PDB file of C-alpha atoms in Angstrom:
ATOM      1  CA  UNK A  28     212.143-156.539  42.899  1.00  0.00           C
ATOM      2  CA  UNK A  29     209.930-159.091  44.586  1.00  0.00           C
ATOM      3  CA  UNK A  30     212.620-160.594  46.709  1.00  0.00           C
ATOM      4  CA  UNK A  31     210.360-163.255  48.280  1.00  0.00           C
ATOM      5  CA  UNK A  32     207.656-165.211  46.461  1.00  0.00           C
ATOM      6  CA  UNK A  33     204.494-165.703  48.509  1.00  0.00           C
ATOM      7  CA  UNK A  34     202.817-169.172  48.423  1.00  0.00           C
ATOM      8  CA  UNK A  35     201.169-171.647  50.791  1.00  0.00           C
ATOM      9  CA  UNK A  36     203.954-173.732  52.185  1.00  0.00           C
ATOM     10  CA  UNK A  37     202.188-177.006  51.284  1.00  0.00           C
ATOM     11  CA  UNK A  38     201.641-175.925  47.733  1.00  0.00           C
ATOM     12  CA  UNK A  39     204.871-176.122  45.623  1.00  0.00           C
ATOM     13  CA  UNK A  40     202.870-175.842  42.395  1.00  0.00           C
ATOM     14  CA  UNK A  41     201.619-172.473  43.587  1.00  0.00           C
ATOM     15  CA  UNK A  42     205.206-171.381  44.410  1.00  0.00           C
ATOM     16  CA  UNK A  43     206.255-172.295  40.772  1.00  0.00           C
ATOM     17  CA  UNK A  44     203.242-170.536  39.261  1.00  0.00           C
ATOM     18  CA  UNK A  45     203.654-167.384  41.334  1.00  0.00           C
ATOM     19  CA  UNK A  46     207.452-167.378  40.499  1.00  0.00           C
ATOM     20  CA  UNK A  47     206.557-167.517  36.752  1.00  0.00           C
ATOM     21  CA  UNK A  48     203.992-164.743  37.071  1.00  0.00           C
ATOM     22  CA  UNK A  49     206.460-162.517  38.968  1.00  0.00           C
ATOM     23  CA  UNK A  50     209.113-163.197  36.350  1.00  0.00           C
ATOM     24  CA  UNK A  51     206.735-162.306  33.513  1.00  0.00           C
ATOM     25  CA  UNK A  52     205.550-159.235  35.370  1.00  0.00           C
ATOM     26  CA  UNK A  53     209.171-158.030  35.786  1.00  0.00           C
ATOM     27  CA  UNK A  54     210.043-158.779  32.179  1.00  0.00           C
ATOM     28  CA  UNK A  55     207.070-156.850  30.794  1.00  0.00           C
ATOM     29  CA  UNK A  56     207.818-154.048  33.264  1.00  0.00           C
ATOM     30  CA  UNK A  57     211.330-153.584  31.916  1.00  0.00           C
ATOM     31  CA  UNK A  58     210.209-153.694  28.288  1.00  0.00           C
ATOM     32  CA  UNK A  59     207.187-151.298  28.900  1.00  0.00           C
ATOM     33  CA  UNK A  60     209.525-148.781  30.579  1.00  0.00           C
ATOM     34  CA  UNK A  61     211.655-148.751  27.430  1.00  0.00           C
ATOM     35  CA  UNK A  62     208.572-148.375  25.190  1.00  0.00           C
ATOM     36  CA  UNK A  63     207.034-145.616  27.299  1.00  0.00           C
ATOM     37  CA  UNK A  64     210.268-143.646  27.884  1.00  0.00           C
ATOM     38  CA  UNK A  65     209.843-141.361  24.838  1.00  0.00           C
ATOM     39  CA  UNK A  66     206.206-140.594  25.473  1.00  0.00           C
ATOM     40  CA  UNK A  67     205.261-140.748  29.162  1.00  0.00           C
ATOM     41  CA  UNK A  68     207.896-138.689  30.843  1.00  0.00           C
ATOM     42  CA  UNK A  69     207.161-139.551  34.530  1.00  0.00           C
ATOM     43  CA  UNK A  70     206.148-142.769  36.406  1.00  0.00           C
ATOM     44  CA  UNK A  71     205.126-143.932  39.826  1.00  0.00           C
ATOM     45  CA  UNK A  72     206.730-147.166  40.942  1.00  0.00           C
ATOM     46  CA  UNK A  73     206.618-148.926  44.223  1.00  0.00           C
ATOM     47  CA  UNK A  74     207.678-152.357  45.381  1.00  0.00           C
ATOM     48  CA  UNK A  75     205.383-152.933  48.315  1.00  0.00           C
ATOM     49  CA  UNK A  76     207.485-155.950  49.421  1.00  0.00           C
ATOM     50  CA  UNK A  77     210.325-153.626  50.282  1.00  0.00           C
ATOM     51  CA  UNK A  78     208.338-150.560  51.311  1.00  0.00           C
ATOM     52  CA  UNK A  79     207.116-149.322  54.681  1.00  0.00           C
ATOM     53  CA  UNK A  80     203.810-148.973  52.926  1.00  0.00           C
ATOM     54  CA  UNK A  81     203.065-152.618  53.776  1.00  0.00           C
ATOM     55  CA  UNK A  82     200.101-154.220  52.199  1.00  0.00           C
ATOM     56  CA  UNK A  83     198.689-157.693  52.538  1.00  0.00           C
ATOM     57  CA  UNK A  84     197.758-157.870  48.941  1.00  0.00           C
ATOM     58  CA  UNK A  85     199.793-155.296  46.907  1.00  0.00           C
ATOM     59  CA  UNK A  86     203.179-156.506  45.646  1.00  0.00           C
ATOM     60  CA  UNK A  87     204.215-154.037  42.964  1.00  0.00           C
ATOM     61  CA  UNK A  88     202.801-151.038  41.147  1.00  0.00           C
ATOM     62  CA  UNK A  89     203.972-149.185  38.074  1.00  0.00           C
ATOM     63  CA  UNK A  90     201.857-146.283  36.785  1.00  0.00           C
ATOM     64  CA  UNK A  91     202.535-143.680  34.040  1.00  0.00           C
ATOM     65  CA  UNK A  92     200.153-141.154  32.600  1.00  0.00           C
ATOM     66  CA  UNK A  93     199.074-143.753  30.042  1.00  0.00           C
ATOM     67  CA  UNK A  94     199.735-147.250  31.448  1.00  0.00           C
ATOM     68  CA  UNK A  95     198.877-149.034  34.689  1.00  0.00           C
ATOM     69  CA  UNK A  96     200.702-152.300  35.699  1.00  0.00           C
ATOM     70  CA  UNK A  97     199.977-153.895  39.062  1.00  0.00           C
ATOM     71  CA  UNK A  98     200.871-157.078  40.745  1.00  0.00           C
ATOM     72  CA  UNK A  99     198.990-158.380  43.824  1.00  0.00           C
ATOM     73  CA  UNK A 100     198.751-161.534  45.862  1.00  0.00           C
ATOM     74  CA  UNK A 101     195.037-162.459  46.571  1.00  0.00           C
ATOM     75  CA  UNK A 102     193.848-163.862  49.848  1.00  0.00           C
ATOM     76  CA  UNK A 103     194.390-167.356  48.600  1.00  0.00           C
ATOM     77  CA  UNK A 104     198.075-166.554  47.867  1.00  0.00           C
ATOM     78  CA  UNK A 105     197.565-166.572  44.071  1.00  0.00           C
ATOM     79  CA  UNK A 106     199.372-163.882  42.128  1.00  0.00           C
ATOM     80  CA  UNK A 107     197.170-161.655  39.941  1.00  0.00           C
ATOM     81  CA  UNK A 108     198.205-158.974  37.445  1.00  0.00           C
ATOM     82  CA  UNK A 109     196.001-156.105  36.415  1.00  0.00           C
ATOM     83  CA  UNK A 110     196.630-153.511  33.747  1.00  0.00           C
ATOM     84  CA  UNK A 111     194.901-150.535  32.024  1.00  0.00           C
ATOM     85  CA  UNK A 112     195.647-148.151  29.266  1.00  0.00           C
ATOM     86  CA  UNK A 113     194.724-144.403  29.036  1.00  0.00           C
ATOM     87  CA  UNK A 114     195.287-143.101  25.556  1.00  0.00           C
ATOM     88  CA  UNK A 115     198.601-144.941  25.515  1.00  0.00           C
ATOM     89  CA  UNK A 116     200.606-144.393  22.258  1.00  0.00           C
ATOM     90  CA  UNK A 117     202.395-147.631  22.933  1.00  0.00           C
ATOM     91  CA  UNK A 118     199.266-149.682  23.550  1.00  0.00           C
ATOM     92  CA  UNK A 119     199.693-151.982  20.518  1.00  0.00           C
ATOM     93  CA  UNK A 120     203.326-152.688  21.303  1.00  0.00           C
ATOM     94  CA  UNK A 121     202.512-153.410  25.112  1.00  0.00           C
ATOM     95  CA  UNK A 122     199.528-155.630  24.128  1.00  0.00           C
ATOM     96  CA  UNK A 123     201.983-157.685  22.020  1.00  0.00           C
ATOM     97  CA  UNK A 124     204.114-158.098  25.159  1.00  0.00           C
ATOM     98  CA  UNK A 125     201.069-159.094  27.212  1.00  0.00           C
ATOM     99  CA  UNK A 126     200.137-161.769  24.664  1.00  0.00           C
ATOM    100  CA  UNK A 127     203.291-163.577  25.719  1.00  0.00           C
ATOM    101  CA  UNK A 128     202.311-163.614  29.482  1.00  0.00           C
ATOM    102  CA  UNK A 129     202.614-167.291  30.379  1.00  0.00           C
ATOM    103  CA  UNK A 130     199.706-167.601  32.847  1.00  0.00           C
ATOM    104  CA  UNK A 131     196.993-165.641  30.890  1.00  0.00           C
ATOM    105  CA  UNK A 132     194.202-166.468  33.396  1.00  0.00           C
ATOM    106  CA  UNK A 133     196.045-164.418  35.967  1.00  0.00           C
ATOM    107  CA  UNK A 134     196.271-161.346  33.752  1.00  0.00           C
ATOM    108  CA  UNK A 135     193.189-159.049  33.657  1.00  0.00           C
ATOM    109  CA  UNK A 136     192.586-155.684  31.976  1.00  0.00           C
ATOM    110  CA  UNK A 137     190.634-153.289  34.113  1.00  0.00           C
ATOM    111  CA  UNK A 138     189.015-149.856  33.776  1.00  0.00           C
ATOM    112  CA  UNK A 139     190.438-147.446  36.406  1.00  0.00           C
ATOM    113  CA  UNK A 140     187.768-145.469  38.226  1.00  0.00           C
ATOM    114  CA  UNK A 141     186.394-142.998  37.633  1.00  0.00           C
ATOM    115  CA  UNK A 142     188.729-142.731  34.542  1.00  0.00           C
ATOM    116  CA  UNK A 143     192.388-143.245  33.841  1.00  0.00           C
ATOM    117  CA  UNK A 144     193.480-139.547  34.099  1.00  0.00           C
ATOM    118  CA  UNK A 145     191.677-138.949  37.375  1.00  0.00           C
ATOM    119  CA  UNK A 146     193.000-142.118  38.842  1.00  0.00           C
ATOM    120  CA  UNK A 147     196.656-141.074  37.892  1.00  0.00           C
ATOM    121  CA  UNK A 148     196.113-137.611  39.300  1.00  0.00           C
ATOM    122  CA  UNK A 149     194.784-139.135  42.583  1.00  0.00           C
ATOM    123  CA  UNK A 150     197.898-141.371  42.783  1.00  0.00           C
ATOM    124  CA  UNK A 151     200.064-138.213  42.398  1.00  0.00           C
ATOM    125  CA  UNK A 152     198.164-136.590  45.266  1.00  0.00           C
ATOM    126  CA  UNK A 153     198.244-139.451  47.775  1.00  0.00           C
ATOM    127  CA  UNK A 154     201.544-141.175  47.179  1.00  0.00           C
ATOM    128  CA  UNK A 155     204.896-140.138  48.448  1.00  0.00           C
ATOM    129  CA  UNK A 156     206.873-138.106  45.855  1.00  0.00           C
ATOM    130  CA  UNK A 157     209.901-140.250  46.355  1.00  0.00           C
ATOM    131  CA  UNK A 158     208.101-143.030  44.325  1.00  0.00           C
ATOM    132  CA  UNK A 159     207.825-140.793  41.241  1.00  0.00           C
ATOM    133  CA  UNK A 160     210.613-140.351  38.800  1.00  0.00           C
ATOM    134  CA  UNK A 161     211.463-139.403  35.185  1.00  0.00           C
ATOM    135  CA  UNK A 162     211.544-142.267  32.680  1.00  0.00           C
ATOM    136  CA  UNK A 163     214.086-140.212  30.701  1.00  0.00           C
ATOM    137  CA  UNK A 164     216.759-140.926  33.283  1.00  0.00           C
TER     138      UNK A 164
END
């Protein structure tokens, strides 16, 4: 996952910051999967850095029927993480994980449009089925 960290070559502080954000993203992703396994059944997951679905901004996406976790690189080469909940039975536990995110100003809760359920259904309709899998194994 995230085999190469993006940063402006002249900005080593940005490289370090983006490395920390990517590491926190990955750590929370692993723990969130464990928490969601008994309740969410299926997930969409795509590492855009290794996919043919190239994107200038998107880096990684993980979406279940109740949790959205997305990493992107903005036009200034700063990593940003957005997340959302949709009637998530594990919300309290995941929020506890999020409180440990090292660079809090790069972490933002969003509302998916038009609503979480519709957004997830739209992802199922437009994304390649090979990126969907069962969390149960």
